[in-house]
Each structure stands twice: as C-alpha cells, then as structure tokens.
Rosetta silent file (secondary structure, phi, psi, omega in degrees, C-alpha in Angstrom):
SEQUENCE: XXXXXXXXXXXXXXXXXXXXXXXXXXXXXXXXXXXXXXXXXXXXXXXXXXXXXXXXXXXXXXXXXXXXXXXXXXXXXXXXXXXXXXXXXXXXXXXXXXXXXXXXXXXXXXXXXXXXXXXXXXXXXXXXXXXXXXXXXXXXXXXXXXXXXXXXXXXXXXXXXXXXXXXXXXXXXXXXXXXXXXXXXXXXXXXXXXXXXXXXXXXXXXXXXXXXXXXXXXXXXXXXXXXXXXXXXXXXXXXXXXXXXXXXXXXXXXXXXXXXXXXXXXXXXXXXXXXXXXXXXXXXXXXXXXXXXXXXXXXXXXXXXXX
SCORE:     score description
SCORE:     0.000 S_00000001
   1 L     0.000  144.002  179.385   33.034    1.823  -24.498 S_00000001
   2 L   -79.541  161.967  176.474   29.658    3.521  -24.512 S_00000001
   3 H   -61.716  -39.257  179.268   26.892    2.734  -22.089 S_00000001
   4 H   -61.960  -40.297  178.259   24.812    1.426  -24.992 S_00000001
   5 H   -61.095  -44.454 -179.794   27.628   -0.939  -25.938 S_00000001
   6 H   -61.494  -41.857 -177.928   27.787   -2.279  -22.365 S_00000001
   7 H   -63.671  -49.902 -176.749   24.037   -2.798  -22.252 S_00000001
   8 H   -72.933  -28.599  173.608   23.786   -4.710  -25.509 S_00000001
   9 H   -65.901  -38.252  178.906   26.948   -6.694  -24.750 S_00000001
  10 H   -63.993  -31.601 -178.120   25.368   -7.734  -21.456 S_00000001
  11 L   -93.003    8.474 -179.084   22.300   -8.994  -23.338 S_00000001
  12 L   -75.444  -15.529 -179.644   24.308  -10.887  -25.944 S_00000001
  13 L  -101.474  129.579 -177.274   24.125  -14.066  -23.859 S_00000001
  14 H   -62.385  -30.338  177.975   20.755  -15.896  -23.732 S_00000001
  15 H   -64.914  -39.380 -179.937   21.247  -16.837  -20.080 S_00000001
  16 H   -68.931  -33.974  174.820   21.563  -13.180  -19.128 S_00000001
  17 H   -62.596  -42.401  178.460   18.398  -12.381  -21.056 S_00000001
  18 H   -62.118  -41.540  179.110   16.625  -15.097  -19.057 S_00000001
  19 H   -61.018  -44.651  179.169   17.936  -13.656  -15.790 S_00000001
  20 H   -58.948  -44.297 -178.742   16.618  -10.215  -16.739 S_00000001
  21 H   -68.790  -37.033 -179.626   13.191  -11.640  -17.547 S_00000001
  22 H   -67.490  -44.456 -176.985   13.065  -13.741  -14.376 S_00000001
  23 H   -78.512  -11.535  170.629   13.912  -10.918  -11.977 S_00000001
  24 H   -67.297  -34.030 -178.991   11.403   -8.689  -13.713 S_00000001
  25 H   -83.915  -30.851 -172.201    8.742  -11.040  -12.369 S_00000001
  26 L  -163.485  132.080  172.840   10.242  -11.707   -8.936 S_00000001
  27 L   -63.664  130.236 -173.896   13.304  -10.710   -6.911 S_00000001
  28 E  -129.936  146.462  174.626   15.402  -13.865   -6.749 S_00000001
  29 E   -78.629  163.453  176.879   18.459  -14.991   -4.840 S_00000001
  30 H   -58.798  -40.736  179.556   21.551  -16.226   -6.660 S_00000001
  31 H   -63.993  -40.976  178.601   20.763  -19.732   -5.409 S_00000001
  32 H   -65.501  -40.940  176.859   17.196  -19.579   -6.699 S_00000001
  33 H   -62.398  -41.357  179.296   18.403  -18.359  -10.092 S_00000001
  34 H   -60.957  -41.472  178.481   20.944  -21.173  -10.228 S_00000001
  35 H   -66.477  -43.563 -178.673   18.206  -23.729   -9.556 S_00000001
  36 H   -63.839  -38.251 -175.935   15.844  -22.185  -12.108 S_00000001
  37 H   -92.283   -5.669 -177.858   18.525  -22.037  -14.811 S_00000001
  38 L    56.478   46.918  178.339   20.124  -25.380  -13.869 S_00000001
  39 L  -132.020  165.902 -179.910   23.555  -23.742  -13.652 S_00000001
  40 L   -73.744  154.643  179.151   26.169  -23.402  -10.928 S_00000001
  41 H   -63.602  -39.977  176.957   26.011  -20.477   -8.530 S_00000001
  42 H   -61.068  -38.162  179.395   29.466  -19.140   -9.577 S_00000001
  43 H   -66.861  -44.135  179.223   28.375  -19.127  -13.216 S_00000001
  44 H   -65.049  -39.645  178.422   25.112  -17.378  -12.404 S_00000001
  45 H   -59.178  -39.307  178.519   26.962  -14.880  -10.196 S_00000001
  46 H   -64.454  -44.497  178.106   29.210  -13.993  -13.142 S_00000001
  47 H   -60.984  -43.392 -179.531   26.191  -13.406  -15.398 S_00000001
  48 H   -63.803  -40.276  178.872   24.547  -11.270  -12.713 S_00000001
  49 H   -59.449  -43.370 -179.881   27.732   -9.230  -12.271 S_00000001
  50 H   -64.227  -42.745  177.671   27.814   -8.402  -15.992 S_00000001
  51 H   -64.642  -39.441 -179.515   24.162   -7.369  -15.951 S_00000001
  52 H   -66.493  -40.238  179.213   24.730   -5.279  -12.817 S_00000001
  53 H   -63.953  -27.212  176.574   27.715   -3.493  -14.356 S_00000001
  54 L   -86.877   -1.499  178.356   25.461   -2.536  -17.268 S_00000001
  55 L    80.621   11.684 -175.599   22.858   -1.205  -14.830 S_00000001
  56 L   -88.117  -25.884  174.036   20.233   -3.761  -15.837 S_00000001
  57 E  -133.360  164.616  174.788   19.967   -5.527  -12.479 S_00000001
  58 E  -127.949  145.105  178.921   20.879   -4.621   -8.934 S_00000001
  59 E  -111.144  141.518  173.831   22.279   -6.876   -6.250 S_00000001
  60 E  -139.692  130.173 -176.907   21.652   -6.542   -2.543 S_00000001
  61 E   -88.449  131.811  176.333   23.243   -8.627    0.166 S_00000001
  62 E  -132.380   99.092 -174.542   21.079   -9.791    3.054 S_00000001
  63 L    63.885 -127.192  179.647   23.058  -11.863    5.512 S_00000001
  64 L   -87.265   -0.909 -175.984   24.491  -14.796    3.595 S_00000001
  65 E  -101.969  151.325  171.100   22.056  -14.270    0.695 S_00000001
  66 E  -124.508  121.111  179.849   22.348  -12.054   -2.375 S_00000001
  67 E  -103.496  149.060 -176.111   19.081  -11.026   -4.040 S_00000001
  68 E  -123.402  131.487  175.822   18.760   -9.767   -7.605 S_00000001
  69 E  -137.649  177.646  178.140   16.136   -7.372   -8.960 S_00000001
  70 E   -60.780  144.522  179.329   15.710   -5.013  -11.896 S_00000001
  71 L   -84.426 -110.935  175.949   18.274   -2.240  -12.041 S_00000001
  72 L   -68.206   99.985 -162.924   17.306    1.027  -13.713 S_00000001
  73 H   -51.560  -50.101 -175.208   13.665    0.029  -13.666 S_00000001
  74 H   -64.728  -47.788 -179.231   12.329    1.811  -16.757 S_00000001
  75 H   -64.110  -47.743 -177.964   15.270    0.916  -18.997 S_00000001
  76 H   -62.605  -40.946  179.106   15.522   -2.677  -17.773 S_00000001
  77 H   -65.308  -40.374  178.387   11.768   -3.220  -18.160 S_00000001
  78 H   -62.872  -42.568 -179.821   11.826   -1.791  -21.688 S_00000001
  79 H   -69.010  -35.130  175.863   14.699   -4.063  -22.682 S_00000001
  80 H   -63.565  -42.881  177.038   12.960   -7.068  -21.122 S_00000001
  81 H   -61.944  -40.366  178.540    9.856   -6.281  -23.182 S_00000001
  82 H   -62.113  -40.337  179.424   12.042   -5.964  -26.289 S_00000001
  83 H   -62.874  -36.902  178.356   13.565   -9.383  -25.616 S_00000001
  84 H   -70.446  -43.948 -178.785   10.093  -10.922  -25.461 S_00000001
  85 H   -65.902  -24.953 -179.685    8.892   -9.158  -28.631 S_00000001
  86 L   -71.406  -13.011  178.375   11.990  -10.376  -30.473 S_00000001
  87 L  -123.880   69.664 -176.062   10.707  -13.944  -30.131 S_00000001
  88 L   -59.321  136.331  177.454    7.067  -13.705  -31.259 S_00000001
  89 L    81.780   -3.586 -178.807    4.909  -16.635  -30.267 S_00000001
  90 L  -131.026  138.506  175.494    7.503  -18.037  -27.869 S_00000001
  91 L   -92.393  114.391 -175.698    8.113  -17.374  -24.192 S_00000001
  92 L   -61.183  -20.428 -178.574   11.915  -17.164  -23.726 S_00000001
  93 L  -124.334   36.070 -177.799   11.623  -18.406  -20.136 S_00000001
  94 H   -57.458  -47.426 -177.947    8.694  -20.810  -20.441 S_00000001
  95 H   -65.835  -44.188 -178.530   10.523  -23.671  -18.717 S_00000001
  96 H   -68.821  -35.314 -179.659   11.974  -21.464  -15.987 S_00000001
  97 H   -62.856  -35.776  178.807    8.656  -19.676  -15.440 S_00000001
  98 H   -61.958  -32.714 -179.143    7.002  -23.001  -14.661 S_00000001
  99 H   -79.964  -15.117  178.949    9.532  -23.498  -11.859 S_00000001
 100 H   -59.981  -30.269  176.480    8.817  -20.071  -10.369 S_00000001
 101 H   -60.141  -36.328  178.191    5.762  -21.643   -8.785 S_00000001
 102 H   -68.280  -37.380  177.159    8.075  -23.914   -6.814 S_00000001
 103 H   -62.547  -45.655  179.513   10.073  -20.901   -5.630 S_00000001
 104 H   -63.012  -40.004  179.971    6.896  -19.212   -4.423 S_00000001
 105 H   -64.665  -39.976  179.503    5.759  -22.426   -2.707 S_00000001
 106 H   -65.661  -40.670  178.245    9.107  -22.768   -0.930 S_00000001
 107 H   -64.455  -39.568  178.819    8.937  -19.187    0.262 S_00000001
 108 H   -66.023  -35.999  177.718    5.423  -19.742    1.574 S_00000001
 109 H   -61.801  -41.446  178.286    6.599  -22.860    3.414 S_00000001
 110 H   -62.155  -42.768  178.182    9.253  -20.777    5.195 S_00000001
 111 H   -60.194  -48.620 -177.683    6.588  -18.218    6.174 S_00000001
 112 H   -60.823  -41.936 -178.805    4.264  -20.918    7.496 S_00000001
 113 H   -66.895  -38.009  179.879    7.034  -22.559    9.519 S_00000001
 114 H   -65.663  -45.647 -179.910    8.107  -19.246   11.047 S_00000001
 115 H   -64.974  -35.390  177.221    4.594  -18.341   12.129 S_00000001
 116 H   -64.833  -41.659 -178.789    4.112  -21.827   13.561 S_00000001
 117 H   -69.235  -27.912 -177.132    7.355  -21.530   15.541 S_00000001
 118 L  -109.131   19.669 -176.432    6.395  -18.069   16.810 S_00000001
 119 H   -60.429  -33.744 -178.270    2.707  -18.705   17.316 S_00000001
 120 H   -61.200  -43.934  179.378    2.984  -18.248   21.080 S_00000001
 121 H   -63.798  -47.657 -177.796    4.173  -14.651   20.777 S_00000001
 122 H   -64.655  -39.403  179.297    1.529  -13.714   18.233 S_00000001
 123 H   -63.238  -41.165  179.498   -1.228  -15.403   20.215 S_00000001
 124 H   -62.666  -47.638 -177.860   -0.223  -13.531   23.380 S_00000001
 125 H   -66.078  -34.159  177.041   -0.146  -10.154   21.640 S_00000001
 126 H   -67.394  -40.207  178.901   -3.500  -10.823   19.975 S_00000001
 127 H   -64.224  -37.523 -177.513   -5.075  -11.705   23.325 S_00000001
 128 H   -78.860  -28.488 -178.441   -3.680   -8.551   24.886 S_00000001
 129 L  -113.550  -78.774  173.634   -4.551   -6.336   21.912 S_00000001
 130 L    78.355   16.118 -176.556   -6.698   -7.926   19.236 S_00000001
 131 L  -113.565   28.739 -175.365   -7.276   -4.769   17.210 S_00000001
 132 H   -54.943  -48.076 -175.700   -5.178   -5.581   14.113 S_00000001
 133 H   -64.370  -41.426 -179.907   -7.968   -5.096   11.579 S_00000001
 134 H   -65.595  -41.107  178.874   -9.061   -1.770   13.040 S_00000001
 135 H   -64.021  -43.918  179.840   -5.479   -0.464   13.131 S_00000001
 136 H   -63.014  -39.602  179.241   -4.893   -1.532    9.530 S_00000001
 137 H   -62.746  -41.174  179.318   -8.095    0.172    8.395 S_00000001
 138 H   -68.905  -40.143  176.835   -7.020    3.417   10.057 S_00000001
 139 H   -61.005  -43.660  179.561   -3.522    3.165    8.595 S_00000001
 140 H   -61.506  -45.416 -179.485   -4.963    2.626    5.120 S_00000001
 141 H   -64.608  -44.151 -177.785   -7.263    5.622    5.465 S_00000001
 142 H   -70.126  -39.726 -179.985   -4.544    7.889    6.859 S_00000001
 143 H   -65.489  -32.439 -175.518   -1.898    6.827    4.341 S_00000001
 144 L   -85.400    0.458 -177.562   -4.279    7.460    1.453 S_00000001
 145 L  -113.727  109.097    1.183   -5.112   11.010    2.580 S_00000001
 146 L   -80.892  -33.451  177.997   -4.353   12.796    0.359 S_00000001
 147 L  -158.985  154.310 -178.097   -2.287   10.128   -1.429 S_00000001
 148 L   -74.033  -42.399 -176.549    0.425    7.624   -0.547 S_00000001
 149 L    64.287 -134.922  179.140    2.873    8.589   -3.285 S_00000001
 150 E   -85.052  122.050 -171.321    6.288    7.038   -2.718 S_00000001
 151 E  -106.896  135.913  169.465    6.039    4.699    0.276 S_00000001
 152 E  -124.306  124.517  175.754    8.689    3.569    2.771 S_00000001
 153 E  -108.480  110.793 -176.812    7.762    0.983    5.409 S_00000001
 154 E   -89.168  130.690 -175.963   10.398    0.932    8.163 S_00000001
 155 L    67.980   52.123 -169.681   10.750   -2.356   10.033 S_00000001
 156 L   -66.353  -19.447  177.174    8.545   -4.048    7.477 S_00000001
 157 L    58.523 -123.052 -178.662    8.732   -7.438    9.217 S_00000001
 158 L   -83.317    4.372  175.427    6.585   -9.916    7.307 S_00000001
 159 L    82.935   16.861 -176.379    5.537   -7.233    4.806 S_00000001
 160 H   -61.338  -43.906 -179.507    1.924   -6.914    5.928 S_00000001
 161 H   -67.199  -35.605  175.926    1.761   -3.133    5.445 S_00000001
 162 H   -63.227  -41.227  177.843    3.393   -3.421    2.025 S_00000001
 163 H   -58.650  -36.921 -176.760    0.800   -6.007    1.105 S_00000001
 164 H   -80.656  -42.029 -168.677   -1.895   -3.528    2.135 S_00000001
 165 H  -102.865  -27.798 -174.197   -0.483   -0.236    0.820 S_00000001
 166 H   -56.402  -39.846  179.723    1.904   -0.992   -2.063 S_00000001
 167 H   -61.489  -18.175 -178.032   -0.861   -1.482   -4.679 S_00000001
 168 H  -101.704   -2.724 -175.093   -1.996    2.105   -3.964 S_00000001
 169 L   -96.789  160.623  175.138    1.479    3.689   -3.943 S_00000001
 170 L   -79.129  -12.297  178.147    3.555    5.211   -6.738 S_00000001
 171 E   176.927  144.050 -174.466    6.409    3.023   -5.537 S_00000001
 172 E  -136.877  135.618  178.276    6.933    1.034   -2.351 S_00000001
 173 E  -132.777  135.594  173.917   10.024    0.037   -0.380 S_00000001
 174 E  -117.985  136.980  177.160   10.245   -1.987    2.807 S_00000001
 175 E  -123.971  146.871  175.328   13.333   -2.110    5.010 S_00000001
 176 E  -153.185  148.952  179.434   14.200   -4.395    7.882 S_00000001
 177 L   -76.151  -23.424 -172.658   17.403   -5.166    9.738 S_00000001
 178 L   -95.182  120.123  174.558   16.695   -8.902    9.749 S_00000001
 179 H   -60.265  -33.361  179.214   17.423  -10.977    6.633 S_00000001
 180 H   -62.569  -44.535 -179.748   15.049  -13.613    8.013 S_00000001
 181 H   -65.477  -37.571  178.763   12.179  -11.122    8.153 S_00000001
 182 H   -65.041  -37.143  176.720   12.921   -9.920    4.616 S_00000001
 183 H   -66.634  -36.997  176.202   12.751  -13.504    3.340 S_00000001
 184 H   -64.125  -42.937  179.337    9.411  -13.859    5.118 S_00000001
 185 H   -62.479  -42.133  178.078    8.186  -10.638    3.524 S_00000001
 186 H   -60.890  -42.377  179.677    9.240  -11.846    0.092 S_00000001
 187 H   -64.403  -42.538 -178.670    7.375  -15.091    0.621 S_00000001
 188 H   -65.402  -46.123 -179.169    4.249  -13.338    1.836 S_00000001
 189 H   -67.436  -38.357  178.380    4.216  -10.815   -1.004 S_00000001
 190 H   -64.794  -41.282  179.354    4.944  -13.480   -3.599 S_00000001
 191 H   -63.619  -30.869  179.577    2.120  -15.657   -2.313 S_00000001
 192 L   -84.853   -2.084 -178.845   -0.205  -12.665   -2.599 S_00000001
 193 L    75.251   19.715 -177.376    0.935  -12.031   -6.177 S_00000001
 194 L  -104.348  107.705  179.863    2.376   -8.648   -5.183 S_00000001
 195 L  -113.530   12.978 -173.391    5.726   -7.961   -6.845 S_00000001
 196 L   -84.874  -11.594 -175.601    5.540   -4.167   -6.833 S_00000001
 197 E   -97.065  142.264  176.496    7.401   -3.616   -3.552 S_00000001
 198 E   -98.527  141.445 -178.496   11.167   -3.363   -3.176 S_00000001
 199 E  -123.281  134.660 -178.798   12.803   -4.878   -0.088 S_00000001
 200 E  -137.889  146.299  172.712   16.137   -3.847    1.408 S_00000001
 201 E   -84.729  124.869 -178.619   18.148   -4.771    4.467 S_00000001
 202 L  -161.852  156.107  175.484   18.770   -1.621    6.483 S_00000001
 203 E   -92.600  135.217 -177.790   18.924   -0.250   10.015 S_00000001
 204 L   -66.115  -13.854  178.094   16.167    2.208   10.895 S_00000001
 205 L   -86.484  -12.658 -178.058   18.796    4.465   12.468 S_00000001
 206 E  -148.972   85.628 -174.264   20.719    4.825    9.187 S_00000001
 207 L   -82.104  136.964 -175.543   18.528    4.556    6.109 S_00000001
 208 L   -85.554   49.753 -177.548   20.264    4.090    2.725 S_00000001
 209 L  -133.722  154.119  177.425   18.197    6.750    0.951 S_00000001
 210 L   -73.836  163.246  176.361   18.697   10.360   -0.070 S_00000001
 211 L   -57.330  146.244  172.529   16.887   13.200    1.648 S_00000001
 212 L    58.290   38.518 -177.842   13.225   13.705    0.664 S_00000001
 213 L   -86.238  -16.579 -172.304   12.966   10.337   -1.115 S_00000001
 214 E  -134.032  152.646  178.615    9.478    9.372    0.118 S_00000001
 215 E   -97.289  -28.661  177.932    6.024   10.907    0.499 S_00000001
 216 E  -134.215  129.766  176.066    4.702    8.482    3.127 S_00000001
 217 E  -121.404  129.242 -179.705    6.736    6.684    5.797 S_00000001
 218 E  -117.681  146.528  175.452    5.096    4.035    7.986 S_00000001
 219 E  -142.516  103.269 -179.048    6.274    2.405   11.207 S_00000001
 220 E  -109.510  118.101  178.682    3.925   -0.200   12.643 S_00000001
 221 L    52.979   44.822 -177.838    4.864   -1.819   15.959 S_00000001
 222 L  -118.929  -42.011 -169.342    8.512   -0.924   15.371 S_00000001
 223 H   -64.873  -24.998 -179.230    9.427    2.041   17.532 S_00000001
 224 H   -71.325   -7.558  174.604    9.081    0.139   20.824 S_00000001
 225 H   -87.119   -7.661 -176.502   12.192   -1.852   19.820 S_00000001
 226 L   -90.776  126.080  174.879   14.296    1.340   19.786 S_00000001
 227 L   -61.282  -39.574  179.731   16.258    2.213   22.924 S_00000001
 228 L  -128.720   99.961 -175.361   16.239    5.824   21.771 S_00000001
 229 H   -71.604  -21.277 -174.391   13.329    6.625   19.427 S_00000001
 230 H   -58.632  -51.248  179.264   14.361   10.251   18.769 S_00000001
 231 H   -66.586  -26.619  176.958   17.164    9.535   16.222 S_00000001
 232 H   -66.258  -45.443  178.492   14.971    6.919   14.555 S_00000001
 233 H   -68.355  -35.515  177.488   12.223    9.485   13.974 S_00000001
 234 H   -63.988  -39.377  178.411   14.774   12.087   12.892 S_00000001
 235 H   -68.261  -39.223  176.742   16.148    9.686   10.281 S_00000001
 236 H   -63.969  -39.911  178.761   12.635    8.909    9.044 S_00000001
 237 H   -66.452  -32.273  179.400   11.943   12.650    8.792 S_00000001
 238 H   -60.287  -40.980 -175.919   15.159   13.135    6.808 S_00000001
 239 L   -87.515    2.184 -179.311   13.991   10.872    3.978 S_00000001
 240 E   -89.288  133.870  179.458   10.495   12.404    3.983 S_00000001
 241 E   -78.080  153.041  174.662    9.668   14.898    1.242 S_00000001
 242 E   -54.713  136.356 -176.135    8.086   18.271    2.062 S_00000001
 243 E    87.393   -6.790 -178.366    4.335   17.825    2.343 S_00000001
 244 E   -85.826  179.220 -174.772    4.794   14.166    3.253 S_00000001
 245 E  -140.454  145.430  171.044    3.698   12.292    6.354 S_00000001
 246 E  -109.261  132.736  176.771    5.036    9.778    8.842 S_00000001
 247 E  -116.636  122.836 -178.944    2.542    7.354   10.397 S_00000001
 248 E  -118.062  115.595  174.049    3.544    5.622   13.629 S_00000001
 249 E  -109.289  122.622 -178.609    1.325    2.860   15.033 S_00000001
 250 E  -158.599  173.545 -176.930    2.499    1.521   18.373 S_00000001
 251 E   -70.951  141.641  166.351    1.395    0.544   21.851 S_00000001
 252 E   -67.984  157.911 -179.108    0.177    3.081   24.340 S_00000001
 253 L   -53.969  134.815 -178.046    2.228    3.108   27.545 S_00000001
 254 L  -146.144  175.466 -177.172    1.661   -0.080   29.561 S_00000001
 255 L  -117.931   22.850 -176.393    3.201   -2.040   32.400 S_00000001
 256 L   -83.945   86.704 -177.516    3.574   -5.527   30.899 S_00000001
 257 H   -62.035  -23.457 -179.077    7.209   -6.238   31.739 S_00000001
 258 H   -62.664  -25.726  178.189    6.958   -9.715   30.218 S_00000001
 259 H   -70.573  -32.166  175.241    7.036   -8.115   26.764 S_00000001
 260 H   -71.877  -42.549 -175.227   10.412   -6.603   27.590 S_00000001
 261 H   -74.219  -42.543 -173.545   11.758   -9.828   29.052 S_00000001
 262 H   -89.203  -33.538 -170.629   10.352  -12.318   26.529 S_00000001
 263 H  -122.714   12.098  171.038   10.176  -10.325   23.289 S_00000001
 264 L    62.603   32.268  172.448   12.894   -7.691   23.737 S_00000001
 265 L   -70.604  118.327 -179.813   10.605   -4.658   23.684 S_00000001
 266 L   -74.598  -28.954 -179.908   12.948   -1.816   24.639 S_00000001
 267 L  -123.772  136.275  177.494   10.027    0.496   25.420 S_00000001
 268 L   -89.668   66.581  179.690    6.786   -0.442   27.140 S_00000001
 269 L    75.356 -173.133 -174.848    4.706    1.651   24.767 S_00000001
 270 E  -137.266  139.840  170.016    4.503    5.443   24.521 S_00000001
 271 L   -69.286  144.678 -178.497    2.599    8.200   26.250 S_00000001
 272 H   -54.188  -51.784 -176.952    0.420   10.115   23.812 S_00000001
 273 H   -70.245  -30.568 -179.932    2.087   13.459   24.499 S_00000001
 274 H   -61.909  -44.100 -179.339    5.549   11.918   24.641 S_00000001
 275 H   -75.007  -32.232  174.092    5.450   10.709   21.053 S_00000001
 276 H   -59.353  -40.584  178.753    3.857   13.939   19.871 S_00000001
 277 H   -66.446  -39.482  178.128    6.859   15.705   21.373 S_00000001
 278 H   -64.340  -40.374  177.944    9.287   13.318   19.672 S_00000001
 279 H   -65.288  -41.476  177.377    7.651   13.937   16.286 S_00000001
 280 H   -63.211  -38.167  178.408    7.824   17.694   16.853 S_00000001
 281 H   -65.025  -23.279  176.918   11.488   17.315   17.784 S_00000001
 282 L   -86.656    6.881  177.921   12.070   15.662   14.403 S_00000001
 283 L    85.598   21.536 -176.372   10.757   18.799   12.700 S_00000001
 284 L  -111.636  157.350  175.060    7.269   17.458   12.006 S_00000001
 285 E   -93.745  106.660 -168.550    3.793   18.805   12.699 S_00000001
 286 E   -96.060  156.269  169.461    2.335   16.079   14.948 S_00000001
 287 E  -158.381  155.113  172.639   -1.146   14.924   15.855 S_00000001
 288 E   -87.381  125.935 -177.346   -2.805   11.859   17.341 S_00000001
 289 E   -89.638  -46.364 -174.153   -4.942   10.186   14.675 S_00000001
 290 E  -159.425  157.760  173.164   -6.645    7.363   16.564 S_00000001
 291 E  -127.897  125.497  179.557   -6.666    5.212   19.675 S_00000001
 292 E  -116.271  109.139 -177.071   -7.631    1.550   19.428 S_00000001
 293 L   -80.912  146.498  174.375   -8.283   -0.048   22.802 S_00000001
 294 L  -129.951  176.389 -179.290   -7.691   -3.730   23.486 S_00000001
 295 L   -54.872  -41.293 -179.380   -8.240   -5.996   26.492 S_00000001
 296 L  -130.663  -23.063 -179.039   -4.784   -5.210   27.890 S_00000001
 297 L  -124.301  132.638  172.655   -2.906   -3.243   25.220 S_00000001
 298 L  -103.403  147.401  176.960   -4.072   -0.163   23.340 S_00000001
 299 E  -113.667  129.784  177.295   -2.596    0.869   19.996 S_00000001
 300 E  -108.169  149.069  174.791   -2.233    4.535   19.101 S_00000001
 301 E  -120.230  118.519  177.560   -1.706    5.997   15.643 S_00000001
 302 E  -108.847  153.085  175.750    0.276    9.216   15.399 S_00000001
 303 E  -127.832  140.539  172.380    0.962   11.319   12.309 S_00000001
 304 E  -126.189  121.987 -179.662    3.788   13.758   11.646 S_00000001
 305 E  -101.075  142.109  179.333    3.541   16.099    8.642 S_00000001
 306 L  -103.949  117.545 -178.454    6.538   17.769    7.064 S_00000001
 307 L   -77.045    0.000    0.000    5.934   21.381    6.020 S_00000001
C-alpha cells in the first residue's frame, strides 16, 4: 500500500478526523480525547494508533499518560484544513471544541493546586532572590540576539520560559524528566492561549534529538540539580547548531545548605569562572552576560556560543 493510501484510509473514519482537528488545537491525552469524544479509551487508542501509523499524529508517553499531538506537522495541518474546508459552513468539531474549555480549566486547576501546595518553597526562594522579572528580561534580550530560531528549553518545569520565548521562535520544544511538571506546563501554556510549543519527557543527560537540532538552548534554574553538570552541558551542546547559543541562568555560589536538604539542590550555585570553564569544556565560546543580585541569592546568566 502507498503512503497516500494509508493517509486517506486513516481519515476515512469521522472520529479520526475529529481527533486530528482536536490535537491540532491542543495536545491531548488519550483520556481527555475519550472524554471529549464520549468514547472508551481503548476505542480512542485504536483510532490514535491508526492515525499514528499514517504519520498524522504522534504519541508520547509521560509516566502513566499518553499525549497525542500532530505528526508530520505541515502535512497533518494541511489535511486538517482540508477536512474543515470539505464541510463549508459547519465546524466538524463544534461540540467537542466547546468542551476544550473544560480541559483547559481542569489543567489550570492542577497548576493552581500545585503552586498552592508548593507555595512555601517558592516564597522562600523569592525572599532569598526576588529578581525573577529582571532575569526574564535579560533572558529575553539575550535569546533574541540575533534571533531565537529553533528553541529548546531544558528542564522546562512549569513552562514559564516557553511562555515567554515560544511566540518569538521558529519552533519551540520543552523537555522535563517529570510528567507532573509537563502536565503543569501544558496547563500553563493552554491557559495563556499558547499552543505553539512542543513538550516531551526526557532526561537532560540524554536528549532525544539529533545533533544540531536547535539554534537556542535555555536552562533556567536547572543545572544546580545536576550532580555532574559537565555531561549535561555537553549534551546540550551536541543538539546545538553551529552559530547557536546556550543560555544558562542559575544561582551564584552560596552557602545555603537548607536548599540542598529541603529542595534537593545538588549544587549550591556556581562560581562565575567555574561555569565559564564548563561551557568551554563543552566546546562553546563562553561569557558572563549578567549578574542579578538578590537579598541572599544572586542569579547569573552565562552564554555559550557554538562556532
């Protein structure tokens, strides 16, 4: 059978057309699709499998969840547009689209509950630092010079940097090891109306991307969780294209042992020259971009350029 035959056979079922249109708007879990379509999860999984085999959607497992998004983006988007144009004057997923608001609301509820449960940690770090806005402004300026291009945010957490930078990028991907954090990021981005970023579960020590896949790589408050930052930076440099840049925002060296004990910080910040040396060891041309002082914690921003 030809690829064209597989594609059009996959779209011969109206439910599969609806799935394609739904995940064009928002990455959805199998459970969310089942609720939206009022079908069982095994039935929806079968439809998704057929679409995935035709290359129209992609599945990614995150813990116990499986999320579905567009597959070969250009082709899948074109076929989704064709499906809409084939029914002039009617929205093929009008009923399901109305329920998408409930999905977004549920995701936002999860975000709100997580921040409420972890408010103590965030409040402590804000009191000790308190320079979030200044750091974000510097990151935005540095990432945009000369241009962001293809963006990878390593350890994306709640997706704040994606929320800030993805609208300016040619494509944006966030990775995190924690399925919980990825669900939070999805909720945050959905609430902001930002569906342009792709999210994947991955370990920062072994990224699931080919060499030279990205033009800008960001790591904000991530590297201090690494027992050995050198291989993490080497892996980030591997996926960086020539002429691209890595931006690392993290704490300057400090002596607050409670952050190691309470919040599992493997490193108590970094010496300025120490991280410059690590970036150079990863084959990058390093420099310190900025220092943002706080009451007890300072945040430094380093850049590594790939020649």
